[in-house]
Coordinates of C-alpha atoms in Angstrom, one line a residue:
M1409 CA 22.6 -11.3 -13.6
S1410 CA 23.7 -8.7 -16.1
L1411 CA 21.0 -6.5 -17.7
E1412 CA 23.1 -5.7 -20.8
N1413 CA 22.0 -8.7 -22.9
E1414 CA 18.3 -8.5 -22.2
P1415 CA 15.9 -7.5 -24.9
A1416 CA 14.6 -3.9 -24.8
P1417 CA 11.5 -3.4 -22.8
P1418 CA 8.2 -2.3 -24.4
P1419 CA 7.9 1.4 -24.9
A1420 CA 6.8 3.4 -21.9
A1421 CA 3.2 4.7 -21.8
V1422 CA 2.7 8.2 -23.1
Q1423 CA 2.2 10.5 -20.1
K1424 CA -1.5 11.5 -19.6
P1425 CA -3.5 12.9 -16.7
A1426 CA -3.4 10.2 -14.0
Q1427 CA -7.2 9.4 -14.0
E1428 CA -7.1 8.9 -17.8
Q1429 CA -4.2 6.5 -17.5
L1430 CA -6.0 4.2 -15.0
P1431 CA -5.7 0.8 -16.8
V1432 CA -8.0 -2.1 -16.8
M1433 CA -5.8 -4.6 -15.1
K1434 CA -6.9 -7.6 -17.3
G1435 CA -6.3 -7.4 -21.0
E1436 CA -4.1 -4.3 -21.0
T1437 CA -0.8 -5.7 -19.7
H1438 CA 2.5 -6.2 -21.5
G1439 CA 1.9 -10.0 -21.4
L1440 CA 5.2 -10.4 -19.5
S1441 CA 4.0 -13.1 -17.1
K1442 CA 7.6 -14.0 -16.2
V1443 CA 8.9 -10.5 -16.0
L1444 CA 10.2 -11.0 -12.5
D1445 CA 12.2 -14.0 -13.5
K1446 CA 13.9 -12.0 -16.3
R1447 CA 14.4 -9.0 -13.9
R1448 CA 13.2 -6.8 -16.7
D1449 CA 11.7 -4.5 -14.1
L1450 CA 15.2 -3.7 -12.9
R1451 CA 16.0 -2.3 -16.3
W1452 CA 12.8 -0.2 -16.2
I1453 CA 13.9 1.2 -12.8
V1454 CA 17.3 2.2 -14.2
E1455 CA 15.7 3.8 -17.2
E1456 CA 13.3 5.8 -15.0
A1457 CA 16.0 6.9 -12.5
G1458 CA 19.4 6.7 -14.1
G1459 CA 21.0 9.6 -15.9
T1460 CA 18.8 12.2 -14.2
G1461 CA 21.5 13.7 -12.0
V1462 CA 20.5 11.7 -8.9
E1463 CA 22.8 12.6 -6.0
E1464 CA 21.0 10.9 -3.2
A1465 CA 18.6 7.9 -3.5
I1466 CA 16.7 5.9 -0.9
D1467 CA 15.6 2.3 -1.4
V1468 CA 12.7 1.7 1.0
A1469 CA 12.3 -1.9 2.3
V1470 CA 15.2 -3.0 0.2
G1471 CA 14.9 -6.8 0.8
T1472 CA 17.7 -8.5 -1.1
G1473 CA 18.7 -5.2 -2.7
D1474 CA 18.5 -6.2 -6.3
A1475 CA 17.1 -2.8 -7.4
S1476 CA 19.8 -0.8 -5.5
L1477 CA 22.5 -3.1 -6.9
A1478 CA 21.3 -2.4 -10.5
L1479 CA 20.9 1.4 -9.8
A1480 CA 24.2 1.9 -7.8
P1481 CA 26.4 2.6 -10.9
H1482 CA 24.1 5.3 -12.0
V1483 CA 23.7 7.5 -8.9
R1484 CA 26.2 9.1 -6.5
H1485 CA 24.9 7.4 -3.3
I1486 CA 22.0 5.1 -2.2
T1487 CA 20.8 4.4 1.3
T1488 CA 19.0 1.1 1.6
L1489 CA 16.5 0.6 4.4
D1490 CA 14.8 -2.4 5.9
S1491 CA 13.0 -3.3 9.1
S1492 CA 14.8 -6.6 9.6
S1493 CA 18.4 -7.2 10.2
S1494 CA 18.1 -10.8 8.9
T1495 CA 17.7 -9.5 5.3
V1496 CA 21.0 -8.2 4.2
S1497 CA 21.0 -6.2 1.1
S1498 CA 23.2 -7.6 -1.7
A1499 CA 23.9 -4.0 -2.7
S1500 CA 25.5 -3.2 0.7
S1501 CA 28.9 -4.3 -0.6
H1502 CA 28.8 -1.6 -3.3
P1503 CA 31.0 1.4 -2.3
N1504 CA 28.3 4.0 -2.7
V1505 CA 25.6 2.1 -0.8
T1506 CA 24.8 2.5 2.9
H1507 CA 22.5 -0.1 4.5
L1508 CA 20.3 0.7 7.6
A1509 CA 18.2 -1.9 9.4
H1510 CA 15.8 -2.1 12.4
L1511 CA 13.6 0.6 10.9
T1512 CA 9.9 1.0 11.3
M1513 CA 8.6 1.3 7.7
P1514 CA 7.6 3.5 6.1
T1515 CA 9.1 6.1 8.5
L1516 CA 12.3 7.4 7.0
P1517 CA 15.2 8.6 9.1
F1518 CA 16.0 11.7 7.0
P1519 CA 15.4 15.4 7.2
P1520 CA 12.9 17.1 4.8
M1521 CA 14.0 17.5 1.1
H1522 CA 16.9 15.1 1.5
A1523 CA 16.8 12.9 -1.6
D1524 CA 16.5 13.1 -5.3
L1525 CA 14.9 9.7 -5.7
V1526 CA 12.8 7.3 -3.5
L1527 CA 12.4 3.7 -4.7
S1528 CA 10.2 1.0 -3.3
R1529 CA 10.1 -2.4 -5.0
Y1530 CA 7.6 -5.1 -4.0
A1531 CA 7.1 -3.7 -0.5
T1532 CA 4.2 -1.2 -0.3
H1533 CA 1.7 -4.1 0.2
N1534 CA 3.3 -4.6 3.6
F1535 CA 2.6 -1.0 4.8
S1536 CA -0.5 -0.2 6.7
S1537 CA -1.3 3.1 5.0
A1538 CA -0.7 4.2 1.4
L1539 CA -1.4 7.8 2.4
S1540 CA 1.0 7.9 5.3
S1541 CA 3.7 6.3 3.0
A1542 CA 3.0 8.9 0.3
H1543 CA 3.4 11.7 2.7
E1544 CA 6.6 10.4 4.1
Y1545 CA 8.1 9.9 0.6
H1546 CA 7.1 13.4 -0.3
R1547 CA 8.6 14.8 2.9
V1548 CA 12.1 13.5 2.2
L1549 CA 12.1 14.3 -1.5
K1550 CA 13.4 17.5 -2.9
V1551 CA 11.1 19.5 -5.1
G1552 CA 11.3 17.8 -8.5
G1553 CA 12.5 14.6 -6.9
R1554 CA 11.1 11.3 -8.3
L1555 CA 9.2 8.5 -6.7
I1556 CA 9.3 5.0 -8.2
L1557 CA 7.0 2.3 -6.9
V1558 CA 6.9 -1.2 -8.2
D1559 CA 4.4 -3.6 -6.6
V1560 CA 1.3 -5.7 -6.9
V1561 CA -1.8 -3.6 -7.5
S1562 CA -5.3 -4.7 -6.6
P1563 CA -8.1 -4.9 -9.2
E1564 CA -11.0 -2.4 -8.8
S1565 CA -13.4 -5.3 -8.2
D1566 CA -14.0 -6.0 -4.5
D1567 CA -14.3 -9.8 -5.2
F1568 CA -11.0 -10.0 -7.1
A1569 CA -9.3 -7.7 -4.5
A1570 CA -10.4 -10.0 -1.7
F1571 CA -8.9 -13.0 -3.4
L1572 CA -5.6 -11.2 -4.0
D1573 CA -5.3 -10.2 -0.4
E1574 CA -6.3 -13.7 0.8
V1575 CA -3.6 -15.4 -1.3
G1576 CA -1.1 -12.7 -0.5
T1577 CA -1.6 -13.2 3.3
A1578 CA -1.1 -16.9 2.9
R1579 CA 2.1 -16.4 0.9
D1580 CA 3.6 -13.6 3.1
P1581 CA 2.8 -13.2 6.9
G1582 CA 3.8 -9.6 6.7
Y1583 CA 1.3 -8.9 3.9
V1584 CA -1.3 -6.1 4.7
R1585 CA -3.1 -5.2 1.5
A1586 CA -2.6 -4.5 -2.1
R1587 CA -3.8 -1.0 -3.2
R1588 CA -5.9 -0.2 -6.2
L1589 CA -4.3 2.2 -8.7
S1590 CA -7.1 4.6 -8.0
E1591 CA -6.0 4.5 -4.3
W1592 CA -2.4 5.3 -5.2
I1593 CA -3.5 8.2 -7.4
G1594 CA -5.5 9.7 -4.6
A1595 CA -2.8 9.2 -2.0
L1596 CA 0.0 10.5 -4.1
E1597 CA -1.9 13.6 -5.3
E1598 CA -3.0 14.4 -1.8
A1599 CA 0.6 14.1 -0.5
G1600 CA 1.9 16.6 -3.0
F1601 CA 2.9 14.5 -6.1
D1602 CA 2.2 15.4 -9.7
G1603 CA 2.9 14.0 -13.1
L1604 CA 1.8 10.5 -12.3
E1605 CA 2.7 7.9 -14.9
F1606 CA 2.2 4.1 -15.2
P1607 CA 5.0 3.2 -17.6
H1608 CA 4.6 -0.5 -17.1
V1609 CA 1.5 -2.6 -16.1
F1610 CA 2.1 -6.3 -16.3
D1611 CA 1.4 -9.8 -14.9
A1612 CA 3.7 -11.8 -12.7
E1613 CA 3.3 -15.5 -12.6
I1614 CA 3.3 -17.2 -9.2
R1615 CA 4.0 -21.0 -8.8
V1616 CA 3.1 -23.0 -5.7
P1617 CA 5.5 -26.0 -5.5
V1618 CA 4.2 -29.5 -4.7
G1619 CA 5.0 -30.6 -1.2
G1620 CA 5.9 -27.2 -0.1
G1621 CA 5.8 -26.0 3.5
E1622 CA 3.0 -24.4 5.5
R1623 CA 2.7 -21.3 3.3
A1624 CA 2.4 -23.4 0.2
R1625 CA -0.4 -25.5 1.8
K1626 CA -2.2 -22.3 2.8
M1627 CA -2.0 -21.0 -0.7
E1628 CA -3.2 -24.3 -2.1
G1629 CA -6.3 -24.1 0.2
V1630 CA -7.1 -20.6 -1.1
L1631 CA -6.6 -21.6 -4.8
E1632 CA -8.7 -24.8 -4.5
K1633 CA -11.8 -22.9 -3.3
T1634 CA -11.7 -20.1 -5.9
G1635 CA -14.8 -19.5 -8.1
E1636 CA -14.8 -19.7 -11.9
D1637 CA -14.7 -15.9 -12.4
V1638 CA -11.6 -15.6 -10.1
R1639 CA -9.9 -18.5 -11.8
E1640 CA -10.4 -16.9 -15.2
Y1641 CA -9.3 -13.4 -14.1
F1642 CA -6.1 -14.6 -12.4
D1643 CA -5.4 -17.6 -14.7
V1644 CA -5.5 -20.0 -11.8
E1645 CA -4.8 -23.5 -12.8
R1646 CA -3.1 -26.7 -11.7
K1647 CA -0.2 -27.7 -13.9
I1648 CA 0.5 -31.1 -15.2
D1649 CA 3.3 -31.6 -12.6
G1650 CA 0.8 -30.8 -9.9
E1651 CA 1.9 -27.3 -9.1
W1652 CA -0.6 -24.5 -8.8
G1653 CA 0.0 -21.4 -10.8
F1654 CA -1.7 -18.0 -11.1
K1655 CA -0.9 -14.5 -12.2
I1656 CA -1.1 -11.3 -10.2
P1657 CA -1.3 -7.8 -11.6
M1658 CA 1.7 -5.6 -11.1
A1659 CA 2.5 -2.0 -12.0
M1660 CA 5.3 0.6 -11.9
I1661 CA 4.1 4.0 -10.7
V1662 CA 6.3 7.1 -11.2
A1663 CA 5.5 10.5 -9.7
T1664 CA 7.3 13.8 -9.2
A1665 CA 7.3 15.7 -5.9
V1666 CA 6.1 19.3 -6.2
E1667 CA 5.5 22.1 -3.6
R1668 CA 2.0 22.0 -2.2
A1669 CA 1.5 25.6 -3.1
E1670 CA 2.2 24.9 -6.8
K1671 CA -0.2 21.9 -6.9
K1672 CA -3.4 22.5 -8.9
A1673 CA -6.4 20.2 -8.7
P1674 CA -7.0 18.5 -12.0
V1675 CA -10.2 19.4 -13.9
E1676 CA -11.6 16.4 -15.7
Q1677 CA -13.3 16.8 -19.1
G1678 CA -17.1 16.4 -19.0
T1679 CA -17.6 18.0 -15.6
V1680 CA -17.5 21.7 -16.6
A1681 CA -21.3 21.9 -16.8
E1682 CA -21.7 20.2 -13.4
E1683 CA -19.1 22.6 -11.9
E1684 CA -21.0 25.6 -13.5
A1685 CA -24.3 24.4 -12.1
A1686 CA -22.7 23.9 -8.6
T1687 CA -21.3 27.4 -8.8
A1688 CA -24.6 28.9 -9.8
K1689 CA -26.3 27.1 -6.9
Q1690 CA -23.7 28.5 -4.5
T1691 CA -24.4 32.0 -5.9
E1692 CA -28.1 32.0 -5.2
P1693 CA -27.8 32.5 -1.4
V1694 CA -25.5 35.4 -2.2
I1695 CA -28.1 37.1 -4.4
E1696 CA -30.8 36.7 -1.7
K1697 CA -28.5 38.2 0.9
E1698 CA -27.8 41.2 -1.4
A1699 CA -31.6 41.7 -1.8
V1700 CA -32.1 41.7 2.0
A1701 CA -29.2 44.0 2.4
E1702 CA -30.8 46.5 0.0
E1703 CA -34.0 46.6 2.2
Q1704 CA -32.0 47.4 5.3
P1705 CA -30.7 50.9 5.9
K1706 CA -27.2 51.4 4.8
T1707 CA -24.5 52.3 7.3
E1708 CA -24.0 55.6 5.5
D1709 CA -27.7 56.5 5.9
I1710 CA -27.6 55.7 9.6
V1711 CA -24.5 57.9 10.1
T1712 CA -26.2 60.8 8.1
T1713 CA -29.3 60.6 10.3
E1714 CA -27.2 60.6 13.4
E1715 CA -25.3 63.7 12.1
A1716 CA -28.6 65.5 11.3
V1717 CA -29.9 64.8 14.9
M1718 CA -26.6 66.2 16.3
E1719 CA -27.0 69.3 14.1
K1720 CA -30.6 69.9 15.4
E1721 CA -29.8 69.4 19.1
P1722 CA -28.5 73.1 19.7
V1723 CA -31.6 74.5 18.0
M1724 CA -33.9 72.3 20.0
E1725 CA -32.1 73.3 23.2
A1726 CA -32.5 77.0 22.4
Q1727 CA -36.2 76.6 21.6
A1728 CA -36.8 74.8 24.8
K1729 CA -35.2 77.6 26.8
V1730 CA -37.3 80.2 25.0
E1731 CA -40.4 78.2 25.8
E1732 CA -39.3 77.9 29.4
N1733 CA -38.8 81.7 29.6
E1734 CA -42.2 82.3 28.1
A1735 CA -43.8 80.1 30.6
L1736 CA -41.9 81.9 33.4
V1737 CA -43.1 85.3 32.1
E1738 CA -46.7 84.1 32.0
R1739 CA -46.4 82.8 35.5
E1740 CA -45.0 86.2 36.7
A1741 CA -47.8 88.1 34.9
L1742 CA -50.4 85.9 36.5
T1743 CA -48.8 86.5 39.9
V1744 CA -49.0 90.3 39.3
E1745 CA -52.6 90.1 38.2
Q1746 CA -53.5 88.1 41.2
S1747 CA -51.7 90.7 43.4
K1748 CA -53.6 93.6 41.9
T1749 CA -56.9 91.7 42.3
E1750 CA -56.1 91.1 46.0
E1751 CA -55.2 94.7 46.5
G1752 CA -58.4 95.8 44.9
A1753 CA -60.4 93.5 47.1
I1754 CA -58.7 94.9 50.2
T1755 CA -59.4 98.6 49.2
E1756 CA -63.1 97.8 48.6
K1757 CA -63.3 96.2 52.0
E1758 CA -61.7 99.1 53.6
K1759 CA -64.2 101.5 52.0
Q1760 CA -67.1 99.4 53.4
V1761 CA -65.5 99.5 56.9
V1762 CA -65.2 103.3 56.7
A1763 CA -68.8 103.7 55.6
V1764 CA -70.1 101.6 58.5
A1765 CA -68.1 103.6 60.9
E1766 CA -69.5 106.9 59.7
E1767 CA -73.0 105.7 60.1

């Protein structure tokens, strides 16, 4: 189906910080409930990726290859990837498209900084980890390369998200989980993406045919037991012809790969006072440590004291020697005195002996 005669799509959203762009999934859509039937999303993909000097593109989990077929005339080369060989990309017949199968998604068989564009259309809900996928997309993209994701996105409400995953599992056995836009924002920013945009947020209408197979019967079972709030949110209703119908929220997410060293954490408005308070609280222990440090002797003072002791040591040694010499002199003088005393005592005794002899 040619895209040339389709009406122009609604204008893209003005780029804003990712958290500010986070839309309320109900009531802020383009109202394009049959956008998938009109393939208008293919035009959006071409507008986002085409004409940007894309040399190498990668279409992850290509499926039937409609996106690559629409994009092929606008890029030099596309590699389409899929885990199953039973799904043959319709774009593989195009001369600048290479198709690879039997791959474990989302692992990509390319070296780092290989591609200018990574595209994934209606596939990420089949991957087990949004963060692992985001890291792999970032790894193979060149700096400045673009990522385009188009898929079902989960409401922020847990109850609505549970219904979406239950009906999704009934419809597709390979379904794992739809991610909230807030989850994608966190995963992509952590992986090294910046400039997140949501150019298109829309509804896609799903019909469950009457008398369908096992999957249709499972979906009918889920839809029949839904509560009033879920029915109202997803426009769940049974048509006149007996078919069940409901709408699921979809979104296009566009992001740019940047070097991790260049990435700056966004500062949201309204949190400056909180950040200043947290900084002041973190500073208090530092001030206390500085006060304790002032009470303790500084390293310079300790060194100075040691140097002073070293300077006094020679003086002290000399003084000790003097004192030792003085003590020695005193001992020698005492010895002399004792000797004289003893000599005097001997002379006196000799005189007494002589006197006795004369008598």
